[in-house]
PDB file of C-alpha atoms in Angstrom:
ATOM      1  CA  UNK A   1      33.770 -31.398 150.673  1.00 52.00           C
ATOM      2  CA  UNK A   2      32.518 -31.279 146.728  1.00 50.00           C
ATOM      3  CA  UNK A   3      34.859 -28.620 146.115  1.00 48.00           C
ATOM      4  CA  UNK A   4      37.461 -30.603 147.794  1.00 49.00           C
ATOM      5  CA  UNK A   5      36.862 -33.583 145.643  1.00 50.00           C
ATOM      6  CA  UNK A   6      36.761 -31.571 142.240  1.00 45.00           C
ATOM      7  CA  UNK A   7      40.309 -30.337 143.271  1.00 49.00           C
ATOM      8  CA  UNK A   8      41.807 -33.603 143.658  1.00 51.00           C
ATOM      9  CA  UNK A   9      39.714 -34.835 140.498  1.00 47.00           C
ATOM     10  CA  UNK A  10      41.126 -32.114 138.625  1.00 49.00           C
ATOM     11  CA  UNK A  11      44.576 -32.741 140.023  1.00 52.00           C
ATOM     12  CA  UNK A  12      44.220 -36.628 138.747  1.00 50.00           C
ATOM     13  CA  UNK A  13      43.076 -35.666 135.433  1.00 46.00           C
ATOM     14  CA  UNK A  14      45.778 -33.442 135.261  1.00 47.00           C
ATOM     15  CA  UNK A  15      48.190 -36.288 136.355  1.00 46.00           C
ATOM     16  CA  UNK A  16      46.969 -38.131 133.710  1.00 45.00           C
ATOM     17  CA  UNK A  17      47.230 -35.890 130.605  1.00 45.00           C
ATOM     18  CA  UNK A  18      50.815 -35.028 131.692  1.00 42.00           C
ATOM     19  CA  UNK A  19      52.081 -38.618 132.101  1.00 50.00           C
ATOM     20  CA  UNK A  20      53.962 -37.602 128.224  1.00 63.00           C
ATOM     21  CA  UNK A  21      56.105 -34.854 130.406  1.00 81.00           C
ATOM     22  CA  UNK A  22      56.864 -37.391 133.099  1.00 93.00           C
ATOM     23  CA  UNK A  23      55.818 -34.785 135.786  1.00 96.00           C
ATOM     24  CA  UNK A  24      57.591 -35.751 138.616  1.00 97.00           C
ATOM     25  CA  UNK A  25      56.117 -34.044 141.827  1.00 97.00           C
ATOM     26  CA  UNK A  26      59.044 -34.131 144.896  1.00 98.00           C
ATOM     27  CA  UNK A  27      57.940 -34.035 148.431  1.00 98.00           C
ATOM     28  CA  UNK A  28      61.249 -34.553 149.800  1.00 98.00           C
ATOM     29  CA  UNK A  29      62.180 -31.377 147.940  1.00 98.00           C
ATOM     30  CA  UNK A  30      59.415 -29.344 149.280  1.00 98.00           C
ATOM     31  CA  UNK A  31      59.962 -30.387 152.406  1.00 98.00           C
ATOM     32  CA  UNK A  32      63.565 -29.412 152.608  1.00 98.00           C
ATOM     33  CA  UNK A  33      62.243 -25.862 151.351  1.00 98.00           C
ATOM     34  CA  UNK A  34      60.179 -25.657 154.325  1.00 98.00           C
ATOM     35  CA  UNK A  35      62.811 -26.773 156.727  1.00 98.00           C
ATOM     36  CA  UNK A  36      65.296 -24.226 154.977  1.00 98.00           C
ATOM     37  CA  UNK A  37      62.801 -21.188 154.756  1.00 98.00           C
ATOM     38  CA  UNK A  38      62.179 -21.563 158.126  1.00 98.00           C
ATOM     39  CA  UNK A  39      66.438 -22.231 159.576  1.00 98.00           C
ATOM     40  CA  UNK A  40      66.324 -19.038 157.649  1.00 97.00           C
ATOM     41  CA  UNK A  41      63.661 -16.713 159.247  1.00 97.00           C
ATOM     42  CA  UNK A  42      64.480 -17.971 162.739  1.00 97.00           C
ATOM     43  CA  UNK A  43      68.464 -17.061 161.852  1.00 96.00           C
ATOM     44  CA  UNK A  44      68.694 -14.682 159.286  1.00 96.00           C
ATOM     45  CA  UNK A  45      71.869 -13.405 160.904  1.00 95.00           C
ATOM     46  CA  UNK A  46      73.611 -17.090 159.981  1.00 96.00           C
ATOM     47  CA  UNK A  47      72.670 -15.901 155.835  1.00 96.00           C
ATOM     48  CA  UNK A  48      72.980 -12.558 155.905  1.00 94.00           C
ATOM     49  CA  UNK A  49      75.978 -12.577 153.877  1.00 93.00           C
ATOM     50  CA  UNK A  50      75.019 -15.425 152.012  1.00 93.00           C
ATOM     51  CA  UNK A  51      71.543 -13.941 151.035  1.00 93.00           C
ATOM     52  CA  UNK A  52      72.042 -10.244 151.003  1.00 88.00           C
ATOM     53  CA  UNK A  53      69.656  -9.887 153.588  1.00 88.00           C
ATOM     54  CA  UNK A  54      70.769  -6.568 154.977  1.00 85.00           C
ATOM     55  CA  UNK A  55      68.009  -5.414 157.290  1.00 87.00           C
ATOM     56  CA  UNK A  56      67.899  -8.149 159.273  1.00 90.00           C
ATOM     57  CA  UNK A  57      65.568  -6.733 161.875  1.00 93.00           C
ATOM     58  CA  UNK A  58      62.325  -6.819 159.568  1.00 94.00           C
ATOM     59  CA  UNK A  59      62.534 -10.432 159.522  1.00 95.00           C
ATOM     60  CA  UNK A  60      59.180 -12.088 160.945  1.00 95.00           C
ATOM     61  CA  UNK A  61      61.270 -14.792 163.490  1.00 95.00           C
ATOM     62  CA  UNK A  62      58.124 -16.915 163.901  1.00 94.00           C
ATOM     63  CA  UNK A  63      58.019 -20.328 162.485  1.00 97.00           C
ATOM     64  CA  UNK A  64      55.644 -21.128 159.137  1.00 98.00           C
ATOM     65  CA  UNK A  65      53.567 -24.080 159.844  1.00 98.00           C
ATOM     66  CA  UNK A  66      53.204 -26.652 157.023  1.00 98.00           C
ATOM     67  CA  UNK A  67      49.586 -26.742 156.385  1.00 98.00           C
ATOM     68  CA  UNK A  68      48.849 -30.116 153.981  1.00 98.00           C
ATOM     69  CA  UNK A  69      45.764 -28.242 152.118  1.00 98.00           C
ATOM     70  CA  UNK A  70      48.072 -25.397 150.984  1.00 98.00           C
ATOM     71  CA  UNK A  71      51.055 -28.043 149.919  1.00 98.00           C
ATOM     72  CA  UNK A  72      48.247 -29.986 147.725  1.00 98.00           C
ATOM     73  CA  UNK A  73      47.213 -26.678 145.788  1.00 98.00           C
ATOM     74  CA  UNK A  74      50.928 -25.411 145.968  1.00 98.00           C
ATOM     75  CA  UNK A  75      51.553 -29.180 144.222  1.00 98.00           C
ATOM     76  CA  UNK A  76      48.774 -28.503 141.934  1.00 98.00           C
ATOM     77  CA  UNK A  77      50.085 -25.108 140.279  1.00 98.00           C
ATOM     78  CA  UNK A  78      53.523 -26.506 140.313  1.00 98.00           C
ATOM     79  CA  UNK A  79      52.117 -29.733 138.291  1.00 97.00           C
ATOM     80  CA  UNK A  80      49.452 -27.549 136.266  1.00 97.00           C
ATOM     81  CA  UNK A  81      52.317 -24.881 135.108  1.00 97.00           C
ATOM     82  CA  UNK A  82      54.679 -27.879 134.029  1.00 96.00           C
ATOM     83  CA  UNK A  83      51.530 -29.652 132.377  1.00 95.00           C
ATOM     84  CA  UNK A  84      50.099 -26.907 130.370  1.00 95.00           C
ATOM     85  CA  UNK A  85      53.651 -24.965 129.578  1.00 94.00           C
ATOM     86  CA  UNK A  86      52.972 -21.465 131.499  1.00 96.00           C
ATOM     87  CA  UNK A  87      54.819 -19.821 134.186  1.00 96.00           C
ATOM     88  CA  UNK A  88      52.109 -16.998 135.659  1.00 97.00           C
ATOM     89  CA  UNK A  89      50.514 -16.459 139.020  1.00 97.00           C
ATOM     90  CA  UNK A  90      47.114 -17.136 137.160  1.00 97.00           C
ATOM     91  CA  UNK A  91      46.386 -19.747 135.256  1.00 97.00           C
ATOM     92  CA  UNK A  92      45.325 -19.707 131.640  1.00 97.00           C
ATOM     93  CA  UNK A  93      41.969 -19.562 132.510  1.00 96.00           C
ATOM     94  CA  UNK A  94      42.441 -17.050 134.447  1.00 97.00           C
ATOM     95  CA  UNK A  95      42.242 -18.361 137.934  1.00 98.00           C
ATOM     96  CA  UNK A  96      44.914 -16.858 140.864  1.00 98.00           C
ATOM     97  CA  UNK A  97      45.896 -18.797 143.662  1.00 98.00           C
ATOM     98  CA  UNK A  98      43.279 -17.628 146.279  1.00 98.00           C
ATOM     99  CA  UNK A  99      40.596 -19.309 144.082  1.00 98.00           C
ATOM    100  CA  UNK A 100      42.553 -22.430 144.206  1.00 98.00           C
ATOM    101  CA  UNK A 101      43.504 -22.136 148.151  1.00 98.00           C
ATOM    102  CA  UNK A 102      39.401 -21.707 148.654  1.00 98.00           C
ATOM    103  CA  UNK A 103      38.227 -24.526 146.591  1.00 98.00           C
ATOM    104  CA  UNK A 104      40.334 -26.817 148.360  1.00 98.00           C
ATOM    105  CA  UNK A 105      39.252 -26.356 151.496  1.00 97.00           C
ATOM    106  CA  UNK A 106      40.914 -23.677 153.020  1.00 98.00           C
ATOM    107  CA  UNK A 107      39.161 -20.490 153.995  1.00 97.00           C
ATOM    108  CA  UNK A 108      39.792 -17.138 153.139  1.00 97.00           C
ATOM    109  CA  UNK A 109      38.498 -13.842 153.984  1.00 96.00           C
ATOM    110  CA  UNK A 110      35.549 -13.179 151.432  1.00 95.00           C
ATOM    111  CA  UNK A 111      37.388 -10.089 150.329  1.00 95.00           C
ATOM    112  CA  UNK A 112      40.538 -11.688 149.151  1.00 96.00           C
ATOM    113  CA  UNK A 113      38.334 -13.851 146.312  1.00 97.00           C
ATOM    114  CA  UNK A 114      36.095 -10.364 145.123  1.00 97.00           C
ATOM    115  CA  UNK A 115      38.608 -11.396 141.918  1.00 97.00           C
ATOM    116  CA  UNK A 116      38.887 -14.629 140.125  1.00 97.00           C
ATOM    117  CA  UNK A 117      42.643 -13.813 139.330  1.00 98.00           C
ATOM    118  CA  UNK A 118      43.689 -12.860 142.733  1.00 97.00           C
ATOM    119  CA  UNK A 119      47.012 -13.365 144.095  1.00 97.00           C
ATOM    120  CA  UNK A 120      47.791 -12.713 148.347  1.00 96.00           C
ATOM    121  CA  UNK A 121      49.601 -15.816 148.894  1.00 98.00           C
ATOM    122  CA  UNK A 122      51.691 -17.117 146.223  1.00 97.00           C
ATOM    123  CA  UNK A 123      55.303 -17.128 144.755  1.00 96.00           C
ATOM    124  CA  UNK A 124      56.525 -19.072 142.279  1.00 96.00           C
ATOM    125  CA  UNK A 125      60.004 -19.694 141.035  1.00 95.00           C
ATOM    126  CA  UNK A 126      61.191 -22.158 138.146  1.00 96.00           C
ATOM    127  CA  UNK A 127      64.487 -23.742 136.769  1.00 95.00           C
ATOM    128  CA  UNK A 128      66.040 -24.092 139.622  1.00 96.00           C
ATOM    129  CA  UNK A 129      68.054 -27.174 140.430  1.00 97.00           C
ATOM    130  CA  UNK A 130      66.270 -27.620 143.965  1.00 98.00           C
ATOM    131  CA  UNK A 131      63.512 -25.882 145.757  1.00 98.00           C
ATOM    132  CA  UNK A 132      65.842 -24.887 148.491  1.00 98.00           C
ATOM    133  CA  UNK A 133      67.766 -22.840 145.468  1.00 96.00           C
ATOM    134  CA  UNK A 134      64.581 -21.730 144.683  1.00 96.00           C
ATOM    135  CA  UNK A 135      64.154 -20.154 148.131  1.00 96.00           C
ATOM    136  CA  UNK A 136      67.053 -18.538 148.270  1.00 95.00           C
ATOM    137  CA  UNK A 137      66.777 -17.051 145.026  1.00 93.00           C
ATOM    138  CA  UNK A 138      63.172 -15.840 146.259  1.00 94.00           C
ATOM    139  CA  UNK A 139      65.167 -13.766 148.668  1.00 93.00           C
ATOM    140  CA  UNK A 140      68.689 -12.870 147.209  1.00 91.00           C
ATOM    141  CA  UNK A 141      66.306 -11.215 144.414  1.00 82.00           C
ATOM    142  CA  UNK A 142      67.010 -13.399 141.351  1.00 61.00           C
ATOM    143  CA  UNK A 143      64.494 -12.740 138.606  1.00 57.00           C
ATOM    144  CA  UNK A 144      62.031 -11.256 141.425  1.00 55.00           C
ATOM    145  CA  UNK A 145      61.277  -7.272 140.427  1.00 53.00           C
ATOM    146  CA  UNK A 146      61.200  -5.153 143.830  1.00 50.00           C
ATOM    147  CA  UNK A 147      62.002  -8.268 146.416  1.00 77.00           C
ATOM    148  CA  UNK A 148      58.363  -8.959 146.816  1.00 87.00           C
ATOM    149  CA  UNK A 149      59.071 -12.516 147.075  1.00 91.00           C
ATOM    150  CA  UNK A 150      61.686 -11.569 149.765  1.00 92.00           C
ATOM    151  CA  UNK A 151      59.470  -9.812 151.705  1.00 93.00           C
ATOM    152  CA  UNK A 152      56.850 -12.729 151.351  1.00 95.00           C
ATOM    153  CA  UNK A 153      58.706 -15.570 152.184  1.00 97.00           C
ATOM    154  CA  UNK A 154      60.674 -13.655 155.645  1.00 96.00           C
ATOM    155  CA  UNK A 155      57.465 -11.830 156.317  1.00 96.00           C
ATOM    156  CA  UNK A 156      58.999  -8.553 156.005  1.00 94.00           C
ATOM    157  CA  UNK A 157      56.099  -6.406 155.966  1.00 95.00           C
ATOM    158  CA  UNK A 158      53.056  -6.079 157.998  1.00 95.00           C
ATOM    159  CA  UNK A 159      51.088  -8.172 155.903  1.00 95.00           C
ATOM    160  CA  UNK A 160      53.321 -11.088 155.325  1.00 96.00           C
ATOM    161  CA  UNK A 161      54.594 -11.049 158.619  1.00 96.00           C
ATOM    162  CA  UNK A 162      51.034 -11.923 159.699  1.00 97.00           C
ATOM    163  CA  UNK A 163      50.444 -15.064 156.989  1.00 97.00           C
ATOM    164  CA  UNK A 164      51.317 -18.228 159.100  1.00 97.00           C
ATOM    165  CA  UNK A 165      50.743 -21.016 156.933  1.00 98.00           C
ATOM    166  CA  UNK A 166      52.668 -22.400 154.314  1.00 98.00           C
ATOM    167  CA  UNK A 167      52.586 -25.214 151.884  1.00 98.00           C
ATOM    168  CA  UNK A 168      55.388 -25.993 149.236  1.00 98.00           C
ATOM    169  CA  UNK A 169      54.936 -27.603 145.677  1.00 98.00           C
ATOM    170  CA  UNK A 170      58.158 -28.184 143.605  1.00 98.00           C
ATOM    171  CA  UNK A 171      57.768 -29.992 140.414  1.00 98.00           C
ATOM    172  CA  UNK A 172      60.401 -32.020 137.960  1.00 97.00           C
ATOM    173  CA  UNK A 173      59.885 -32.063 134.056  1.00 96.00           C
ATOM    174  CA  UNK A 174      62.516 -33.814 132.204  1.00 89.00           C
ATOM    175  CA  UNK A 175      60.970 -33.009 128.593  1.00 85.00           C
ATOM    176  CA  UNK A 176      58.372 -31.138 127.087  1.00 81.00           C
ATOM    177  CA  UNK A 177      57.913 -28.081 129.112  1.00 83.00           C
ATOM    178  CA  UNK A 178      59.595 -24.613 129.063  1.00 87.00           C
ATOM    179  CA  UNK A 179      61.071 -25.273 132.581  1.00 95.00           C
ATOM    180  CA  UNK A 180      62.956 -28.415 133.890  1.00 96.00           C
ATOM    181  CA  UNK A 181      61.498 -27.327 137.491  1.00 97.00           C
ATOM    182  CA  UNK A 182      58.286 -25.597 138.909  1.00 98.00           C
ATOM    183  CA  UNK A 183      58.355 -24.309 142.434  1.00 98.00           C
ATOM    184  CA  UNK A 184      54.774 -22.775 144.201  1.00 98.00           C
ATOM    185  CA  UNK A 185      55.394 -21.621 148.416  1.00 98.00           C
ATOM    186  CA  UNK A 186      52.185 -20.659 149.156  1.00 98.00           C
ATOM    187  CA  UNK A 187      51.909 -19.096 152.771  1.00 98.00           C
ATOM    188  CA  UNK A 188      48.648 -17.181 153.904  1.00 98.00           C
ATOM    189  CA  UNK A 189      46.157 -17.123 156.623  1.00 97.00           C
ATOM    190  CA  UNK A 190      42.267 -17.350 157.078  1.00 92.00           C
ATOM    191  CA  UNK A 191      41.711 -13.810 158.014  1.00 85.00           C
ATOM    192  CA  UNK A 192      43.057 -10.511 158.507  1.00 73.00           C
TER     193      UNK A 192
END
């Protein structure tokens, strides 16, 4: 519960400093991510051709379930990359999402926070004019080296096939950052 409260502390502090930025956080955009992501994984035959998703068969057909404590920390490093001008899975002091995920409540394997900077769980995207273009761009492969985010978001691999999870943060900044939008999809699990 104290680390709980020292997240949302540090998310209201945050809110505060950035009120020069006009950080606007948008639900309704994150929520129409999740809807998408997951019209997406349960049909990926419907945007095959759309997405470029070729190999249609590795994609995990099992719904993500919004989770509320992932969508607060997924808000967080959406708000705290606008706020502080940085676009990195870990922050610049040096914390990865799994740190984040933990101290707000949700729990992770033990193994999976051995590193401070650690990153299972996360992709970001930014400048995109929604966070359902965001999405899609995670999996056509825009400005995302090897498809990783592809795989992460479909669950195409063992691993992300088994995350079930999933909480959305998109993020509008109409002046003073490098980035007019900030997207976070975090989707994980407790345990492996």
């Amino acid at each position: 519960m104290r680390v709980l409260i020292l997240v949302i502390c540090l998310f209201s502090f945050t809110a505060l400093s950035a009120q020069k930025k006009n950080i606007i956080v948008d639900k309704s955009q994150a929520k129409a991510a999740y809807e998408l992501l997951n019209d997406i994984r349960m049909n990926p035959k419907k945007y095959a051709k759309e997405l470029g998703i070729s190999n249609i068969s590795k994609v995990k057909r099992t719904k993500l379930i919004w989770n509320n404590t992932l969508a607060k920390v997924a808000e967080f490093r959406a708000y705290d990359m606008a706020n502080h001008n940085y676009f990195d899975h870990t922050s610049p002091k040096g914390i990865g999402p799994n740190h984040y995920i933990s101290e707000a409540g949700y729990s992770l394997n033990s193994d999976w926070l051995k590193k401070r900077s650690a990153n299972n769980f996360e992709s970001i995207a930014a400048n995109h004019p929604s966070a359902s273009e965001g999405i899609k761009a995670f999996i056509i492969g825009k400005n995302s080296p090897g498809f990783m985010h592809r795989k992460h978001v479909l669950g195409m691999d063992e691993w992300n096939a088994s995350l079930v999870d999933i909480g959305i943060g998109f993020v509008r900044v109409p002046s003073g950052s490098r980035y007019t939008t900030y997207l976070c999809v975090l989707i994980a699990k407790h345990d492996w």
